[in-house]
Coordinates of C-alpha atoms and ligand atoms in Angstrom, one line a residue:
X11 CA -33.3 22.0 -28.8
X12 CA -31.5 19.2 -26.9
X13 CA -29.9 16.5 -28.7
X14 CA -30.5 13.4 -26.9
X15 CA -26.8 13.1 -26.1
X16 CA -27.2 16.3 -24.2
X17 CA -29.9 14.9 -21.8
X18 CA -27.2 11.7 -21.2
X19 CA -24.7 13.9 -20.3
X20 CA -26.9 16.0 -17.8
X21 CA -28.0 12.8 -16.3
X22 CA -25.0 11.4 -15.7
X23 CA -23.7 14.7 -14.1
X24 CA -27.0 14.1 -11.5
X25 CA -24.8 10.8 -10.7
X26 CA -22.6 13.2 -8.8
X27 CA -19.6 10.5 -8.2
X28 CA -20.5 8.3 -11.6
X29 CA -19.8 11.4 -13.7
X30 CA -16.1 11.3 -14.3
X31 CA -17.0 7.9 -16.4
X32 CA -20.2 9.0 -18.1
X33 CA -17.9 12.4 -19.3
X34 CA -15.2 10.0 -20.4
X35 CA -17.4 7.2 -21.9
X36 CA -19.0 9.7 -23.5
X37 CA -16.3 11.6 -25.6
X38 CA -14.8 8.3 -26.6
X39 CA -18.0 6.7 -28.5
X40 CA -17.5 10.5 -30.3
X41 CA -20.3 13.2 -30.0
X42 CA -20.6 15.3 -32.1
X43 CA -18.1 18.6 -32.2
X44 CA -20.5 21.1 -30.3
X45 CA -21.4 18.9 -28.2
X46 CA -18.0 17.5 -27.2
X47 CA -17.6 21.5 -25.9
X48 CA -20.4 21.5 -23.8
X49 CA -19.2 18.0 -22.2
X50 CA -15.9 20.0 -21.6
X51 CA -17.1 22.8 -20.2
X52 CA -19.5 21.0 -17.9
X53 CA -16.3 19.5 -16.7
X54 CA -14.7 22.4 -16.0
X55 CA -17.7 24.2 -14.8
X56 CA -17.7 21.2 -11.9
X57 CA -13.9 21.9 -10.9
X58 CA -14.5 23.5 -7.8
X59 CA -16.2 20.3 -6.4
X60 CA -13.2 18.1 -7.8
X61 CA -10.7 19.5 -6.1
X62 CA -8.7 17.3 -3.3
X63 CA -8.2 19.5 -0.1
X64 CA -5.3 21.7 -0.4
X65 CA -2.3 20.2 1.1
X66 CA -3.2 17.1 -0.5
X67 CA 0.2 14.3 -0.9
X68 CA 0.3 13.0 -3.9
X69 CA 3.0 10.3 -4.4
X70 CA 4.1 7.0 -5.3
X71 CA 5.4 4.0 -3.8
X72 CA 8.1 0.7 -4.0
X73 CA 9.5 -1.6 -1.5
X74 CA 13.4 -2.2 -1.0
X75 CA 13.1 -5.7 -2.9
X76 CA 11.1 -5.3 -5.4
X77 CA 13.1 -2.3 -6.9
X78 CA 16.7 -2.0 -5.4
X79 CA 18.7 -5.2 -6.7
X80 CA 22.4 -5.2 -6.0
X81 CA 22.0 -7.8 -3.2
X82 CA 25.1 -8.8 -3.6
X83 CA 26.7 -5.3 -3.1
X84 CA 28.5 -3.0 -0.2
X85 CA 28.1 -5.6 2.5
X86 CA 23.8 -6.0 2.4
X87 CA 23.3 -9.4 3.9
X88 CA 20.9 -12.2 2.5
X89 CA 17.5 -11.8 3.5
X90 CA 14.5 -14.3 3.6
X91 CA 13.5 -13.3 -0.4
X92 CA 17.0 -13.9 -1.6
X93 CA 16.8 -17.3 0.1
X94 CA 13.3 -18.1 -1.1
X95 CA 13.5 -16.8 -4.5
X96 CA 16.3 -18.9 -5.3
X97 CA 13.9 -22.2 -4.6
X98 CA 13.3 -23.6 -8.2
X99 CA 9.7 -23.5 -8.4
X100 CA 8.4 -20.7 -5.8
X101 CA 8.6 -17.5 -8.2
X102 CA 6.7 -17.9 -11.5
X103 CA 9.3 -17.9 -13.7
X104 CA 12.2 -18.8 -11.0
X105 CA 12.6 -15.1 -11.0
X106 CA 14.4 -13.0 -8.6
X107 CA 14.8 -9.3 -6.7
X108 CA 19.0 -9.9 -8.0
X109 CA 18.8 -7.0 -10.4
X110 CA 15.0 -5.8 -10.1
X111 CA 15.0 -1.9 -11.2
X112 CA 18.1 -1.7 -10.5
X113 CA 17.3 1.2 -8.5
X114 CA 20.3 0.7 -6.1
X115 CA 22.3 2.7 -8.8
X116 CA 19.3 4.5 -11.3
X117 CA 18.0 6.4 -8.0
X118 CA 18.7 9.8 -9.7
X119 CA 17.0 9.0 -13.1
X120 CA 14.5 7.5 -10.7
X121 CA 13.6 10.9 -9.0
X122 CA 13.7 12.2 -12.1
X123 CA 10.9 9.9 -13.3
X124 CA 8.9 10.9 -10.1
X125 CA 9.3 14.7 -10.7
X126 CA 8.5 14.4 -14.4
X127 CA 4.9 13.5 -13.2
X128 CA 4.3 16.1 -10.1
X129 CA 4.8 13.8 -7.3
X130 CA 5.2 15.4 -4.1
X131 CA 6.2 12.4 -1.9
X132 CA 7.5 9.1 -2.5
X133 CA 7.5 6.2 0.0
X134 CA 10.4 3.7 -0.2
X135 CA 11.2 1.3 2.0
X136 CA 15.1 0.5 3.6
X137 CA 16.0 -2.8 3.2
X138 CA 17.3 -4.0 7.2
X139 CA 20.1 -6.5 6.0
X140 CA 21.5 -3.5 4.0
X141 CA 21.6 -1.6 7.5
X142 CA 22.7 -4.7 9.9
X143 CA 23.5 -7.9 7.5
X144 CA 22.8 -10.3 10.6
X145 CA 19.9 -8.5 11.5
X146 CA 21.2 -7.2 14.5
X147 CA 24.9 -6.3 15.8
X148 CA 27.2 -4.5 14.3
X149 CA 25.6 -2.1 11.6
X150 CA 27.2 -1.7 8.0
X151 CA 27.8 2.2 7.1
X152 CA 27.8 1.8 3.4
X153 CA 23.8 0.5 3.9
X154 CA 22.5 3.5 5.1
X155 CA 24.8 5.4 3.0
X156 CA 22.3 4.4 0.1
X157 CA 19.7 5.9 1.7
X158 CA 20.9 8.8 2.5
X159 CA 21.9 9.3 -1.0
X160 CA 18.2 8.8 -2.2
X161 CA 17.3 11.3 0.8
X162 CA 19.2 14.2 -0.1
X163 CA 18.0 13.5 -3.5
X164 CA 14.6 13.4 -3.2
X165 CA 15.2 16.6 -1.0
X166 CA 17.0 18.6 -3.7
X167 CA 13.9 17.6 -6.4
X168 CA 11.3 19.1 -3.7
X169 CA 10.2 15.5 -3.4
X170 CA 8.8 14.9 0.4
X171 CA 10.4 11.0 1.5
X172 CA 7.8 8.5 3.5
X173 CA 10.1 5.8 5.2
X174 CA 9.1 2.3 6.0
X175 CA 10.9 0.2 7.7
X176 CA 10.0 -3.2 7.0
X177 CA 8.7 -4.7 3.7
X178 CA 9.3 -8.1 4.2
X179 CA 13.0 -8.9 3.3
X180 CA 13.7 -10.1 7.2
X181 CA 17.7 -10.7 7.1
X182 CA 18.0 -14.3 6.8
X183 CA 20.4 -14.7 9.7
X184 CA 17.0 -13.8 12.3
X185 CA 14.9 -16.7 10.4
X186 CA 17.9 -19.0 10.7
X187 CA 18.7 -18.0 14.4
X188 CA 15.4 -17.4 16.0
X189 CA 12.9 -18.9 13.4
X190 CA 12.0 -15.0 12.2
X191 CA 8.6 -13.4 13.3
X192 CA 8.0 -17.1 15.7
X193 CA 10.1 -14.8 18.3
X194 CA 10.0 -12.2 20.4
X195 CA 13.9 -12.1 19.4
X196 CA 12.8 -10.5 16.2
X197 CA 10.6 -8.1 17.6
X198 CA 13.7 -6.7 19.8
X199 CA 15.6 -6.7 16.9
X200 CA 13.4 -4.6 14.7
X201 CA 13.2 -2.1 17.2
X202 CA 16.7 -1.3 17.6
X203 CA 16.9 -1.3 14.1
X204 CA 14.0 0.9 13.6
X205 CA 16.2 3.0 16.6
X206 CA 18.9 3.1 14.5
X207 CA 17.8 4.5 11.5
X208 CA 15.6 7.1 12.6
X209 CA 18.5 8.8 14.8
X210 CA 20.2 8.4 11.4
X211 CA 18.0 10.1 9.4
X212 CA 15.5 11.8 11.1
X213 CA 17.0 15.6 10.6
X214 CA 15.7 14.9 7.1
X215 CA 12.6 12.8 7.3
X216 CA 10.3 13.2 9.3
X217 CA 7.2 10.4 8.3
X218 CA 7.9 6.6 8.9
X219 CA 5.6 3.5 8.2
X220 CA 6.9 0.9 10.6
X221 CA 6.1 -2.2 8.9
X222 CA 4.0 -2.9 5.7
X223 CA 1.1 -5.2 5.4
X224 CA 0.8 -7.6 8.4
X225 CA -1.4 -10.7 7.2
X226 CA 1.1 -10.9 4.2
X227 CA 4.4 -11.1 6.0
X228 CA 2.6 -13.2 8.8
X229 CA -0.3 -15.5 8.0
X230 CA 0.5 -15.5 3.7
X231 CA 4.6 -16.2 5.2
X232 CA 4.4 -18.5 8.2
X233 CA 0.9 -20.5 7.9
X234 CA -0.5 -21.0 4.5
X235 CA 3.4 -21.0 3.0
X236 CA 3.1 -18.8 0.0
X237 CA 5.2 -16.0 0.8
X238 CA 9.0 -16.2 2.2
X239 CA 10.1 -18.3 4.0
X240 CA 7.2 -20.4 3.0
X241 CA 6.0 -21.9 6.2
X242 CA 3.1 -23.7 6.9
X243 CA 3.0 -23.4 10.7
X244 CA -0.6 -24.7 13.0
X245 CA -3.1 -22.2 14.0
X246 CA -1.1 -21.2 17.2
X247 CA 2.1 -20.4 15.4
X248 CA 0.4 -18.4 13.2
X249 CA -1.3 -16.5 15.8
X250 CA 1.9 -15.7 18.2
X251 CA 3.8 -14.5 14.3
X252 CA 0.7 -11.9 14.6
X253 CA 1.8 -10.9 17.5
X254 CA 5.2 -11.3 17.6
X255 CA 5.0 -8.8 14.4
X256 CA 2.5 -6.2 16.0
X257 CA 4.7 -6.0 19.0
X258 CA 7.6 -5.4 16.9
X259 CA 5.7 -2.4 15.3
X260 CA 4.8 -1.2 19.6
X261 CA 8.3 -1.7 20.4
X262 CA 10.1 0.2 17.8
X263 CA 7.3 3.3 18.1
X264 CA 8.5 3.7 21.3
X265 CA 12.3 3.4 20.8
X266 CA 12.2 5.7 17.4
X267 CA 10.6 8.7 19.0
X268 CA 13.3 8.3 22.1
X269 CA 16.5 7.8 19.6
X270 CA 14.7 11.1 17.2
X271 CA 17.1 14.2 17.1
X272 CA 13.6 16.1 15.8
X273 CA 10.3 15.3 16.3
X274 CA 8.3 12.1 14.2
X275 CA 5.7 11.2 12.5
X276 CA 4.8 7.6 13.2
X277 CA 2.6 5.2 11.6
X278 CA 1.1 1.7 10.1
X279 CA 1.1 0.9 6.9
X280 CA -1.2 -1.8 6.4
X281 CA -3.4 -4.2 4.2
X282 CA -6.6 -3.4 5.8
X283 CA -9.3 -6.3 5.6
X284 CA -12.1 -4.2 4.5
X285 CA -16.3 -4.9 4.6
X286 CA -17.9 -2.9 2.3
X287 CA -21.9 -2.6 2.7
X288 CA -23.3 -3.7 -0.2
X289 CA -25.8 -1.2 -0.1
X290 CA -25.4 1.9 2.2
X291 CA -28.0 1.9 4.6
X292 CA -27.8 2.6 8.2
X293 CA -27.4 -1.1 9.0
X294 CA -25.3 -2.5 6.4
X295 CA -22.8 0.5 7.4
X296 CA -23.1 -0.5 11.2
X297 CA -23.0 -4.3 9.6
X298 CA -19.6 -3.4 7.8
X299 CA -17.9 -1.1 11.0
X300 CA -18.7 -4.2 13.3
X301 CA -17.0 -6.8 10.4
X302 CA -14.2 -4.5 9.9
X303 CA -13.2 -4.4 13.6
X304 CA -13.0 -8.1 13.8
X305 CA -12.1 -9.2 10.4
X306 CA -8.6 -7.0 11.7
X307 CA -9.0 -8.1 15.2
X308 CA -5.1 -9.6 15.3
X309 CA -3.7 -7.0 13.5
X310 CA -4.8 -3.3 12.9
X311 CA -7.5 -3.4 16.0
X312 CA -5.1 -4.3 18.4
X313 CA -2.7 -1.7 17.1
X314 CA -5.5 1.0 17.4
X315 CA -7.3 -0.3 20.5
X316 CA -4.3 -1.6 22.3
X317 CA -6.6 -4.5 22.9
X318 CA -7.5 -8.4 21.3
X319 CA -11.6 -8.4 20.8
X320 CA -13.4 -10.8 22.9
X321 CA -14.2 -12.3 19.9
X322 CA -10.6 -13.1 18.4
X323 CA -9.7 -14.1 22.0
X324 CA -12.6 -16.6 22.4
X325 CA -12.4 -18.0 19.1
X326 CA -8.7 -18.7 19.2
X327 CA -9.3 -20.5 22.7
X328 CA -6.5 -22.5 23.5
X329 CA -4.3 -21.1 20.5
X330 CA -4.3 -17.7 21.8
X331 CA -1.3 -15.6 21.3
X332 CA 1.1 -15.3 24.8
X333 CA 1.1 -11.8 25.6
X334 CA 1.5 -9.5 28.8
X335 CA -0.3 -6.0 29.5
X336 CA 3.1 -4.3 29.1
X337 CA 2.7 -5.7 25.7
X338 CA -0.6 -5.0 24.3
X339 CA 0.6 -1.1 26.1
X340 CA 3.1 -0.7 23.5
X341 CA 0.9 -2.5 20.7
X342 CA -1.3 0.0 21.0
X343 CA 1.4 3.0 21.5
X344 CA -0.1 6.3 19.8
X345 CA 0.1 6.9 16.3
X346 CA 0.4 10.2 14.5
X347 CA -1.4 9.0 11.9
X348 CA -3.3 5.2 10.0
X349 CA -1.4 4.3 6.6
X350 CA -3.6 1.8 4.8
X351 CA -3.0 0.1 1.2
X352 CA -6.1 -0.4 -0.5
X353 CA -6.9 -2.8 -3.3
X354 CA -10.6 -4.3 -2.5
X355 CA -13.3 -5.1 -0.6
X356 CA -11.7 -8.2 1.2
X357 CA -15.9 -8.8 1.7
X358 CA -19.2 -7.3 0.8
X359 CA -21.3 -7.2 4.1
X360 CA -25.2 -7.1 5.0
X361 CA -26.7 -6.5 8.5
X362 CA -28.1 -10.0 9.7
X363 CA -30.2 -10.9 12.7
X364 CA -27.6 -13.3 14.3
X365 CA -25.2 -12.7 16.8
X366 CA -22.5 -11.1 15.3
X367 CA -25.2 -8.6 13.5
X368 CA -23.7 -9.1 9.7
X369 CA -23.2 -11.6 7.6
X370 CA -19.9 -11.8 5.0
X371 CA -21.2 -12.9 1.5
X372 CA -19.2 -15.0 -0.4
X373 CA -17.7 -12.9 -3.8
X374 CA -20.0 -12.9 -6.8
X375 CA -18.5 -16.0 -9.5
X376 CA -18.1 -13.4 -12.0
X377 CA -16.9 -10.2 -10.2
X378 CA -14.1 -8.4 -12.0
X379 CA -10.7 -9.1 -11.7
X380 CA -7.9 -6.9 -12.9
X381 CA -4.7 -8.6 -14.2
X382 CA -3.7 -10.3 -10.6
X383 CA -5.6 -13.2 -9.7
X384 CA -6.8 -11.6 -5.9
X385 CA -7.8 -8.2 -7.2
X386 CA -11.7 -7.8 -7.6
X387 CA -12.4 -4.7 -8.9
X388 CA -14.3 -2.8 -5.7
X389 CA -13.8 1.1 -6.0
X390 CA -15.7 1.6 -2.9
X391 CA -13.3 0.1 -1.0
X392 CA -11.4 3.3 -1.8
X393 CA -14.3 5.1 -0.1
X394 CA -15.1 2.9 2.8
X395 CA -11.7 1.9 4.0
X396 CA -10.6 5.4 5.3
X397 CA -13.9 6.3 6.4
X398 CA -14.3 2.9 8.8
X399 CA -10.6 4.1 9.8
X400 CA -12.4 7.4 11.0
X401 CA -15.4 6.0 12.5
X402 CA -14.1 2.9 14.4
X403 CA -10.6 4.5 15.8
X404 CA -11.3 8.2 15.2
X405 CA -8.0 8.4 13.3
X406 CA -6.9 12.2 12.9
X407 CA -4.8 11.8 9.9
X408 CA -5.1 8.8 7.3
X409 CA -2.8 8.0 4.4
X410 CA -3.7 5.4 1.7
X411 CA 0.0 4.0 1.5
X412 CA -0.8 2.0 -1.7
X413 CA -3.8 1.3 -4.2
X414 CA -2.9 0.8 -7.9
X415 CA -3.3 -2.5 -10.1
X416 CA -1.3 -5.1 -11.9
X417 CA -1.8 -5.4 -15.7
X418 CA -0.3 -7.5 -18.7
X419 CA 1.0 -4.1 -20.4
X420 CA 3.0 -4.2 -23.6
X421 CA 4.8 -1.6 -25.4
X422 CA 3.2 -1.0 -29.0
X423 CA 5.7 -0.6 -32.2
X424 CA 5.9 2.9 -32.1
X425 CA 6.8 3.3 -28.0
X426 CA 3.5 3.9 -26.8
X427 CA 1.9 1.8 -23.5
X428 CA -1.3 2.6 -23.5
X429 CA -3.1 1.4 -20.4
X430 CA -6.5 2.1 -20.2
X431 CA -7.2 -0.7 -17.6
X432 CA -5.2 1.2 -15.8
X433 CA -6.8 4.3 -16.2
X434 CA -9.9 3.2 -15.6
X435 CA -9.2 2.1 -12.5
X436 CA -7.6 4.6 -11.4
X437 CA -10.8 6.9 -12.4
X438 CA -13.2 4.9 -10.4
X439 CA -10.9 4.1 -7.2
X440 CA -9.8 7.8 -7.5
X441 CA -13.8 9.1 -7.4
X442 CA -14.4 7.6 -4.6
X443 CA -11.5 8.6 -2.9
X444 CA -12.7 12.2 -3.4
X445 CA -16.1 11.2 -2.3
X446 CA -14.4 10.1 0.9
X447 CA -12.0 13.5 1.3
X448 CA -15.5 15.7 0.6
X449 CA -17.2 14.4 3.0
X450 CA -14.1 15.5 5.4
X451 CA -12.5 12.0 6.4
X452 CA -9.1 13.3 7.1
X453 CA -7.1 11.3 4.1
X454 CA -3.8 13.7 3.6
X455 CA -2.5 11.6 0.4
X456 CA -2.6 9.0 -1.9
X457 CA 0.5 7.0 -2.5
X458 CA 0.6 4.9 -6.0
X459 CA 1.6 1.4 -6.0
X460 CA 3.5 1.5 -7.5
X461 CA 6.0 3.8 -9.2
X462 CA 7.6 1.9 -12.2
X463 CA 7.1 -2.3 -12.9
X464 CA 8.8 -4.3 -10.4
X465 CA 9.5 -7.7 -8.8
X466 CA 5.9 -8.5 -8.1
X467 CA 6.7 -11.1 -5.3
X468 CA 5.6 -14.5 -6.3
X469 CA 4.0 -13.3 -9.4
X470 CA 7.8 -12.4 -10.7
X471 CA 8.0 -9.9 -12.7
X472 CA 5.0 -11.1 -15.2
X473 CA 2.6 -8.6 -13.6
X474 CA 3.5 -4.7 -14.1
X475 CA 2.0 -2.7 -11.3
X476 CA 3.8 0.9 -12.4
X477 CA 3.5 4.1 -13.6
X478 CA 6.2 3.9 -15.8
X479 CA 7.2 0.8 -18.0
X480 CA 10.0 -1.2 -17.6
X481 CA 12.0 -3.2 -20.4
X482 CA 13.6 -6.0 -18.0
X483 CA 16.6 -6.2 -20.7
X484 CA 18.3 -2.8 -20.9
X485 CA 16.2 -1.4 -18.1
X486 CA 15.3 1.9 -19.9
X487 CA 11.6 3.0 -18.1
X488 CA 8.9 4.6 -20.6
X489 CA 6.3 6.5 -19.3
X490 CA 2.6 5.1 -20.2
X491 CA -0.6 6.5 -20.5
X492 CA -1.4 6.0 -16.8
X493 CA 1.5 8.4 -15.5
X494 CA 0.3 11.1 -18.2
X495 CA -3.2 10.7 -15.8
X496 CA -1.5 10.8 -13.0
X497 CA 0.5 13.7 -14.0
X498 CA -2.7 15.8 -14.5
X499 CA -4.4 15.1 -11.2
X500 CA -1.3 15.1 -9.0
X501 CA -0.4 19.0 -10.7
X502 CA -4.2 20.3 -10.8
X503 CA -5.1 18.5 -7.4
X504 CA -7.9 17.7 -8.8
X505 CA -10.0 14.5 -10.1
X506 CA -9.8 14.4 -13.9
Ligands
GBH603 C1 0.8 -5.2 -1.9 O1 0.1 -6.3 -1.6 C2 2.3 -5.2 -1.5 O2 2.5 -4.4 -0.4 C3 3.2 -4.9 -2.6 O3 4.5 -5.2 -2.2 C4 2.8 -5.6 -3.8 O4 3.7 -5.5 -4.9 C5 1.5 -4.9 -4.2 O5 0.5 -4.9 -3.2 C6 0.8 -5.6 -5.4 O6 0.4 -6.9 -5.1 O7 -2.5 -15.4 -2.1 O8 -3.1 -14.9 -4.4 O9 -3.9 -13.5 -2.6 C7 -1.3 -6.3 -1.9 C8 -2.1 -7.3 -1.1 C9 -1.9 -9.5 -0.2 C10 -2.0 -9.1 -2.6 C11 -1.2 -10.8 -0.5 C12 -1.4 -10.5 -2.9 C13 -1.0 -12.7 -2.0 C14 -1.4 -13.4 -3.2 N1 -1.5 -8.6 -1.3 N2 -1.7 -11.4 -1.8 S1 -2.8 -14.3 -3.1

């Protein structure tokens, strides 16, 4: 005879994608013994379908800033956060990136940490004013000398390094000099930065991300003033920052694969405004493709289609970025693959009988939030992020170059961090990721944001986004519940 617990359990295994939180929901509100087996061995009995395709990349990721600290040290120049984090009032907390993880000199313990939990890639980010302190010029040896320290030991750990080459800390000599990403000057300079580097180091890695998250280094920076250098600048200096920044991104594609002593694996890494349907029928989806497109018309679109959309063009009439052909060419310069860091659905979306075909609903009053302000709970967005990446620019290879969440965590009297938010989310985004990679959209990895705490920009160091804890006093990192989970899918490649 079935126990009614049984029938539960064999329901929500019919749920196909829902099951991992049924199974889960399940053994915590305690069945009884036999029946706790039989939830286990369903479990495994489902393993073939769980699995993530073979050569799945499982990693994690930081940015230069946010980890590193030692600004002061070996000749890196100041760079717009140093400037901006030192404004009383900016960072919650007036904290700043000064010390951060110290990474700059933990980096061993630090691949350590990333081994201890199966991870077969990391993605960092170099930090330009360690490389050229004004920007441009005359390079500084013992910057890059870092890096190639963290290289060779990633290399020796069997630990696969992802580079990108901008995450926001512009050297503060290029904002001073040319007013930053307001000119083309910038754009040049990145480029033979980029150039730089990757004849530097590309006999040992081979994938680059070019720059990270657009809208926040652009718009969030230079027009609504909440991110370094806090600007506040009218519509059509925001719009030529946009482009200013994507051609930056053309520019240096081009000049990295020339100055390459082996060949490259280029990409974007960026925040990509996603529509999710709110229910998936054949219109909403065509609804959500068509918002998706133009939601990322100055940004990601242009970089994929080598193109601005009517739409963007016409609505920005007289504020219309300044741009040549030559330009949008290299904007839209191949990529090898589409990096994209995935928190949300930016907007739910329904087909509408209007002339755009969709309408954007405003967010629910109550949706979910997880610990930072901005992040509504959406696990979808896991699932319909790569796949519009598919369908609108039939991207070959997709990476999701960040998705994690920020939480409040505290270490308990005996050691322990125990971060179930965490998991949780982790569970649901990571379900539909796999609904995404069985269906056969080509996502090669999944990068957590982020590997331990950090300086979480504004947010200082308040909200913990990592794996692994950190105690901002004698800097020791603890593991917590949510690396353990990690740990387990990353080694069985599979969704637990
Ligand atoms: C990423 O941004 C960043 O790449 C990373 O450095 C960061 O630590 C991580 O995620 C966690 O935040 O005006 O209130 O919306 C994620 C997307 C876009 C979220 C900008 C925060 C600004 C704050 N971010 N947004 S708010």
């Amino acid at each position: 005879m079935k126990s009614k617990n049984e029938t539960s359990r064999r329901d929500f295994i019919k749920l196909g994608g829902t099951a991992t939180l049924g199974l889960s929901t399940l053994h915590l509100t305690g069945c009884k013994e036999g029946e706790t087996e039989n939830v286990a061995k369903s479990a495994s009995n489902q393993k073939g379908n769980r699995r993530f395709p073979d050569d799945f990349v499982w990693g994690t990721a930081t940015a230069a800033y946010q980890v590193e600290g030692a600004v002061k040290e070996d000749g890196r120049g100041m760079s717009i956060w140093d400037t901006y984090s030192e404004i009383p009032g900016k960072i919650k907390n007036n904290d700043t990136g000064e010390v951060a993880c110290d990474m700059y000199h933990r980096y061993k313990e630090d691949v350590q940490l990333m081994k201890s939990i199966h991870a077969g890639a990391y993605r960092f980010s170099i930090s330009w004013p360690r490389v050229f302190p004004e920007g441009m010029g005359t390079p500084n040896p013992k910057g890059l000398d870092f890096y190639d320290r963290l290289i060779d030991e990633l290399l020796a750990n069997g630990i696969t390094p992802y580079a990108t080459l901008y995450h926001w800390d512009l050297p503060q000599t290029l904002q001073d000099k040319y007013g930053g990403w307001q000119s083309k000057e910038t754009s040049k300079a990145f480029a033979a930065y980029a150039a730089y580097v990757t004849e530097k180091i590309s006999d040992r890695v081979k994938h680059y991300f070019t720059l990270n998250e657009f809208y926040s280094f652009t718009d969030l920076s230079y027009g609504q003033g909440q991110l370094a250098p806090g600007l506040k600048l009218p519509q059509k200096g925001i719009v030529q920052v946009r482009h200013n920044a994507v051609l930056a991104h053309g520019m240096a594609v081009e000049a990295m694969r020339q100055s390459a002593k082996s060949p490259l694996e280029i990409g974007v890494a960026e925040n990509i405004v996603t529509a999710v349907p709110v229910m998936d029928t054949r219109e909403n989806i065509e609804a959500a493709k068509n918002a998706t497109r133009e939601l990322n018309a100055g940004l990601l679109t242009v970089m994929l289609e080598g193109k601005y959309t009517d739409k963007y063009l016409n609505s920005l009439g007289s504020d219309a970025p300044e741009f040549t052909d030559e330009e949008l060419k290299l904007i839209g310069s191949p990529l090898d693959f589409v990096g994209i860091n995935v928190y949300l659905a930016n907007k739910y979306v329904l087909a509408a009988d209007n002339e755009d075909g969709y309408e954007l609903l405003p967010h629910a009053k109550h949706h979910p939030t997880m610990a930072s302000p901005w992040h509504l709970i959406s696990p979808e967005s896991l699932y319909w992020a790569p796949r519009l990446v598919k369908e609108l620019w039939n991207a070959k290879e997709i990476y999701i170059t960040e998705n994690g969440c920020g939480a409040t965590d505290e270490m308990t009297n005996d050691g322990k961090i125990i971060d179930t938010d965490r998991v949780m989310f982790m569970k649901n985004y990571l379900t539909q990721l796999h609904r995404a990679t069985s269906e056969g959209i080509p996502v090669k990895g999944y990068f957590h944001w982020s590997l331990m705490d950090n300086f979480e920009w504004i947010f200082g160091y308040g909200i913990r986004f990592g794996l692994f804890y950190m105690d901002y006093e004698t800097l020791e990192r603890t593991p917590k519940q949510s690396a353990a989970y990690f740990k387990n899918i990353a080694k069985s490649n599979t969704l637990i």
